[in-house]
PDB file of C-alpha atoms in Angstrom:
ATOM      1  CA  MET S 796     -25.276   9.290 -77.573  1.00 56.00           C
ATOM      2  CA  PRO S 797     -27.052   6.581 -75.534  1.00 65.00           C
ATOM      3  CA  ILE S 798     -30.734   6.843 -75.202  1.00 71.00           C
ATOM      4  CA  ILE S 799     -32.123   6.657 -71.667  1.00 74.00           C
ATOM      5  CA  THR S 800     -34.839   4.135 -71.669  1.00 81.00           C
ATOM      6  CA  ILE S 801     -37.094   3.068 -68.838  1.00 81.00           C
ATOM      7  CA  ASP S 802     -35.106  -0.159 -68.498  1.00 81.00           C
ATOM      8  CA  ASN S 803     -31.826   1.768 -68.202  1.00 84.00           C
ATOM      9  CA  LEU S 804     -33.419   4.149 -65.712  1.00 85.00           C
ATOM     10  CA  ASN S 805     -34.723   1.244 -63.605  1.00 89.00           C
ATOM     11  CA  LEU S 806     -31.247  -0.336 -63.661  1.00 88.00           C
ATOM     12  CA  ILE S 807     -29.631   2.917 -62.496  1.00 89.00           C
ATOM     13  CA  ILE S 808     -32.224   3.352 -59.722  1.00 92.00           C
ATOM     14  CA  SER S 809     -31.704  -0.268 -58.618  1.00 93.00           C
ATOM     15  CA  LEU S 810     -27.906   0.159 -58.504  1.00 94.00           C
ATOM     16  CA  VAL S 811     -28.179   3.409 -56.539  1.00 94.00           C
ATOM     17  CA  SER S 812     -30.648   1.775 -54.126  1.00 95.00           C
ATOM     18  CA  ALA S 813     -28.306  -1.217 -53.649  1.00 95.00           C
ATOM     19  CA  PHE S 814     -25.358   1.121 -53.020  1.00 96.00           C
ATOM     20  CA  ILE S 815     -27.373   3.091 -50.444  1.00 97.00           C
ATOM     21  CA  ALA S 816     -28.464  -0.143 -48.725  1.00 96.00           C
ATOM     22  CA  ILE S 817     -24.870  -1.389 -48.522  1.00 97.00           C
ATOM     23  CA  ALA S 818     -23.697   1.988 -47.187  1.00 97.00           C
ATOM     24  CA  MET S 819     -26.434   1.960 -44.528  1.00 97.00           C
ATOM     25  CA  PHE S 820     -25.436  -1.580 -43.496  1.00 97.00           C
ATOM     26  CA  VAL S 821     -21.776  -0.579 -43.150  1.00 97.00           C
ATOM     27  CA  ILE S 822     -22.693   2.512 -41.119  1.00 98.00           C
ATOM     28  CA  ALA S 823     -24.995   0.485 -38.831  1.00 97.00           C
ATOM     29  CA  TYR S 824     -22.263  -2.124 -38.318  1.00 97.00           C
ATOM     30  CA  ILE S 825     -19.700   0.557 -37.436  1.00 98.00           C
ATOM     31  CA  GLN S 826     -22.141   2.215 -35.007  1.00 98.00           C
ATOM     32  CA  THR S 827     -22.820  -1.138 -33.335  1.00 97.00           C
ATOM     33  CA  ARG S 828     -19.093  -1.734 -32.823  1.00 96.00           C
ATOM     34  CA  ILE S 829     -18.617   1.781 -31.426  1.00 97.00           C
ATOM     35  CA  GLN S 830     -21.512   1.336 -28.978  1.00 97.00           C
ATOM     36  CA  LYS S 831     -20.159  -2.030 -27.847  1.00 95.00           C
ATOM     37  CA  ARG S 832     -16.762  -0.459 -27.187  1.00 93.00           C
ATOM     38  CA  ASN S 833     -18.404   2.403 -25.295  1.00 94.00           C
ATOM     39  CA  LEU S 834     -20.275  -0.086 -23.111  1.00 93.00           C
ATOM     40  CA  ASN S 835     -17.059  -2.036 -22.473  1.00 91.00           C
ATOM     41  CA  LEU S 836     -15.297   1.201 -21.556  1.00 92.00           C
ATOM     42  CA  ALA S 837     -18.101   2.201 -19.171  1.00 93.00           C
ATOM     43  CA  LEU S 838     -17.988  -1.248 -17.535  1.00 93.00           C
ATOM     44  CA  PHE S 839     -14.198  -1.011 -17.244  1.00 94.00           C
ATOM     45  CA  ASN S 840     -14.473   2.423 -15.596  1.00 94.00           C
ATOM     46  CA  ARG S 841     -17.022   1.185 -13.037  1.00 95.00           C
ATOM     47  CA  ARG S 842     -14.976  -1.923 -12.247  1.00 95.00           C
ATOM     48  CA  TYR S 843     -11.769   0.081 -12.001  1.00 95.00           C
ATOM     49  CA  LYS S 844     -13.454   2.434  -9.516  1.00 96.00           C
ATOM     50  CA  VAL S 845     -14.141  -0.586  -7.290  1.00 96.00           C
ATOM     51  CA  TYR S 846     -10.440  -1.434  -7.459  1.00 94.00           C
ATOM     52  CA  LYS S 847      -9.290   2.164  -6.834  1.00 95.00           C
ATOM     53  CA  ASP S 848     -11.625   2.596  -3.847  1.00 96.00           C
ATOM     54  CA  SER S 849     -10.345  -0.687  -2.399  1.00 93.00           C
ATOM     55  CA  GLN S 850      -6.780   0.413  -3.016  1.00 91.00           C
ATOM     56  CA  LYS S 851      -7.440   3.712  -1.209  1.00 94.00           C
ATOM     57  CA  LEU S 852      -8.927   1.800   1.736  1.00 92.00           C
ATOM     58  CA  TYR S 853      -5.782  -0.345   1.875  1.00 88.00           C
ATOM     59  CA  GLN S 854      -3.488   2.698   1.727  1.00 88.00           C
ATOM     60  CA  GLU S 855      -5.296   4.357   4.602  1.00 87.00           C
ATOM     61  CA  TYR S 856      -5.290   1.094   6.558  1.00 83.00           C
ATOM     62  CA  THR S 857      -1.487   0.923   6.220  1.00 80.00           C
ATOM     63  CA  ASN S 858      -1.346   4.489   7.570  1.00 82.00           C
ATOM     64  CA  GLY S 859      -3.263   3.358  10.660  1.00 78.00           C
ATOM     65  CA  HIS S 860      -6.680   4.938  10.106  1.00 82.00           C
ATOM     66  CA  ILE S 861      -9.422   4.615   7.482  1.00 85.00           C
ATOM     67  CA  SER S 862     -11.242   7.927   7.008  1.00 91.00           C
ATOM     68  CA  ASP S 863     -15.017   8.108   6.864  1.00 90.00           C
ATOM     69  CA  VAL S 864     -14.905   9.450   3.275  1.00 95.00           C
ATOM     70  CA  THR S 865     -12.708   6.596   2.052  1.00 94.00           C
ATOM     71  CA  PHE S 866     -14.825   4.070   3.916  1.00 92.00           C
ATOM     72  CA  SER S 867     -18.007   5.534   2.390  1.00 94.00           C
ATOM     73  CA  HIS S 868     -16.538   5.290  -1.127  1.00 96.00           C
ATOM     74  CA  PHE S 869     -15.434   1.725  -0.444  1.00 95.00           C
ATOM     75  CA  ILE S 870     -18.919   0.746   0.761  1.00 95.00           C
ATOM     76  CA  ASP S 871     -20.454   2.220  -2.406  1.00 96.00           C
ATOM     77  CA  SER S 872     -17.999   0.289  -4.575  1.00 96.00           C
ATOM     78  CA  PHE S 873     -18.424  -2.847  -2.493  1.00 94.00           C
ATOM     79  CA  HIS S 874     -22.181  -2.848  -3.084  1.00 95.00           C
ATOM     80  CA  SER S 875     -21.718  -1.995  -6.784  1.00 95.00           C
ATOM     81  CA  SER S 876     -19.395  -4.967  -7.190  1.00 95.00           C
ATOM     82  CA  GLU S 877     -22.324  -7.336  -6.740  1.00 94.00           C
ATOM     83  CA  LEU S 878     -23.759  -6.068 -10.027  1.00 94.00           C
ATOM     84  CA  LEU S 879     -20.498  -5.382 -11.876  1.00 95.00           C
ATOM     85  CA  PHE S 880     -18.800  -8.756 -11.480  1.00 95.00           C
ATOM     86  CA  PRO S 881     -20.117 -12.264 -12.067  1.00 95.00           C
ATOM     87  CA  SER S 882     -20.893 -14.112  -8.835  1.00 92.00           C
ATOM     88  CA  LYS S 883     -18.471 -16.897  -9.792  1.00 94.00           C
ATOM     89  CA  SER S 884     -15.603 -14.374  -9.625  1.00 93.00           C
ATOM     90  CA  GLY S 885     -15.871 -14.259  -5.828  1.00 94.00           C
ATOM     91  CA  ILE S 886     -15.108 -10.525  -5.791  1.00 95.00           C
ATOM     92  CA  TYR S 887     -18.269  -9.478  -3.954  1.00 95.00           C
ATOM     93  CA  LYS S 888     -17.786 -12.131  -1.253  1.00 94.00           C
ATOM     94  CA  PHE S 889     -14.139 -11.147  -0.882  1.00 93.00           C
ATOM     95  CA  LEU S 890     -15.015  -7.447  -0.560  1.00 94.00           C
ATOM     96  CA  ASP S 891     -17.680  -8.385   1.973  1.00 93.00           C
ATOM     97  CA  LYS S 892     -14.938  -9.911   4.165  1.00 90.00           C
ATOM     98  CA  VAL S 893     -12.743  -6.836   3.629  1.00 88.00           C
ATOM     99  CA  HIS S 894     -15.688  -4.651   4.662  1.00 91.00           C
ATOM    100  CA  GLU S 895     -16.133  -6.701   7.832  1.00 87.00           C
ATOM    101  CA  TYR S 896     -12.416  -6.475   8.689  1.00 82.00           C
ATOM    102  CA  ALA S 897     -12.307  -2.727   7.959  1.00 84.00           C
ATOM    103  CA  VAL S 898     -15.302  -2.099  10.231  1.00 82.00           C
ATOM    104  CA  SER S 899     -13.587  -4.114  12.959  1.00 80.00           C
ATOM    105  CA  PHE S 900     -10.279  -2.305  12.402  1.00 75.00           C
ATOM    106  CA  ASN S 901     -11.815   1.165  12.594  1.00 75.00           C
ATOM    107  CA  GLY S 902     -14.100   0.187  15.470  1.00 74.00           C
ATOM    108  CA  THR S 903     -11.234  -1.154  17.562  1.00 72.00           C
ATOM    109  CA  LYS S 904      -9.139   1.939  16.834  1.00 67.00           C
ATOM    110  CA  ARG S 905     -11.955   4.126  18.193  1.00 69.00           C
ATOM    111  CA  ALA S 906     -12.573   1.801  21.143  1.00 68.00           C
ATOM    112  CA  ILE S 907      -8.885   1.881  22.120  1.00 66.00           C
ATOM    113  CA  GLN S 908      -9.065   5.669  22.323  1.00 70.00           C
ATOM    114  CA  SER S 909     -12.238   5.664  24.406  1.00 69.00           C
ATOM    115  CA  THR S 910     -11.393   3.165  27.166  1.00 70.00           C
ATOM    116  CA  ASP S 911      -8.777   2.793  29.893  1.00 73.00           C
ATOM    117  CA  GLU S 912      -9.930  -0.525  31.349  1.00 74.00           C
ATOM    118  CA  PRO S 913      -7.082  -3.092  31.005  1.00 72.00           C
ATOM    119  CA  THR S 914      -9.305  -6.116  30.371  1.00 72.00           C
ATOM    120  CA  ALA S 915     -11.301  -4.312  27.703  1.00 70.00           C
ATOM    121  CA  LEU S 916      -8.112  -2.941  26.114  1.00 65.00           C
ATOM    122  CA  GLU S 917      -6.613  -6.423  25.936  1.00 72.00           C
ATOM    123  CA  MET S 918      -9.701  -7.740  24.191  1.00 73.00           C
ATOM    124  CA  ILE S 919      -9.837  -4.737  21.854  1.00 68.00           C
ATOM    125  CA  TYR S 920      -6.140  -5.155  20.971  1.00 70.00           C
ATOM    126  CA  GLU S 921      -6.798  -8.808  20.119  1.00 72.00           C
ATOM    127  CA  TYR S 922      -9.690  -7.859  17.793  1.00 68.00           C
ATOM    128  CA  ASN S 923      -7.508  -5.153  16.261  1.00 68.00           C
ATOM    129  CA  ARG S 924      -4.649  -7.608  15.626  1.00 70.00           C
ATOM    130  CA  GLU S 925      -7.062 -10.055  14.012  1.00 73.00           C
ATOM    131  CA  ALA S 926      -8.579  -7.372  11.773  1.00 66.00           C
ATOM    132  CA  SER S 927      -5.115  -6.088  10.869  1.00 66.00           C
ATOM    133  CA  SER S 928      -3.797  -9.530   9.980  1.00 68.00           C
ATOM    134  CA  ASN S 929      -6.834 -10.121   7.765  1.00 64.00           C
ATOM    135  CA  LEU S 930      -6.374  -6.761   6.011  1.00 71.00           C
ATOM    136  CA  ASN S 931      -2.622  -7.146   5.486  1.00 71.00           C
ATOM    137  CA  CYS S 932      -2.661  -8.938   2.129  1.00 77.00           C
ATOM    138  CA  PHE S 933      -6.109  -8.155   0.816  1.00 82.00           C
ATOM    139  CA  LEU S 934      -4.957  -5.854  -2.017  1.00 82.00           C
ATOM    140  CA  LYS S 935      -2.732  -8.532  -3.502  1.00 84.00           C
ATOM    141  CA  GLU S 936      -5.576 -11.071  -3.369  1.00 87.00           C
ATOM    142  CA  LEU S 937      -8.083  -8.557  -4.759  1.00 89.00           C
ATOM    143  CA  THR S 938      -5.746  -7.745  -7.648  1.00 88.00           C
ATOM    144  CA  LYS S 939      -5.519 -11.434  -8.461  1.00 91.00           C
ATOM    145  CA  LEU S 940      -9.327 -11.804  -8.389  1.00 91.00           C
ATOM    146  CA  MET S 941     -10.003  -8.676 -10.444  1.00 91.00           C
ATOM    147  CA  LYS S 942      -7.251  -9.021 -13.034  1.00 91.00           C
ATOM    148  CA  PRO S 943      -9.442 -10.859 -15.599  1.00 91.00           C
ATOM    149  CA  TYR S 944     -12.142  -8.172 -15.261  1.00 89.00           C
ATOM    150  CA  ILE S 945     -10.008  -5.028 -15.293  1.00 85.00           C
ATOM    151  CA  LYS S 946      -9.215  -4.927 -18.986  1.00 76.00           C
ATOM    152  CA  ILE S 947     -10.684  -3.271 -22.040  1.00 66.00           C
ATOM    153  CA  ASN S 948     -11.734  -5.650 -24.799  1.00 61.00           C
TER     154      ASN S 948
END
């Protein structure tokens, strides 16, 4: 039967300590990877909300009227996009134009309903046509701009 000496006891304690240190390192590494994935998922969710709110705005535009609720959600997402996407992506600037066209589209729709003057109606129809033509393809362009950013790494 082996005799437990102080040297053997120190060796056992050193090996156990090394094993614990390695286990702690592995656990910390795994936790770091999990947190990074959680952050990527949270960023994806926020960016995807910008896309979904823009998509909803486009759907309502194609139906002829953008509701106040949808417009409010779009404005929130539009302003969030400045922080969520790099400035070089051009997404914020693009959504700024979409915002401008949507305001014009909704404003002209309301103005058409509130006036009967032929000269004013002609001018309002022209603004409405311009806003509509600018909104026509925005979802396709937005999808192209956002595609590199709407993915989970």
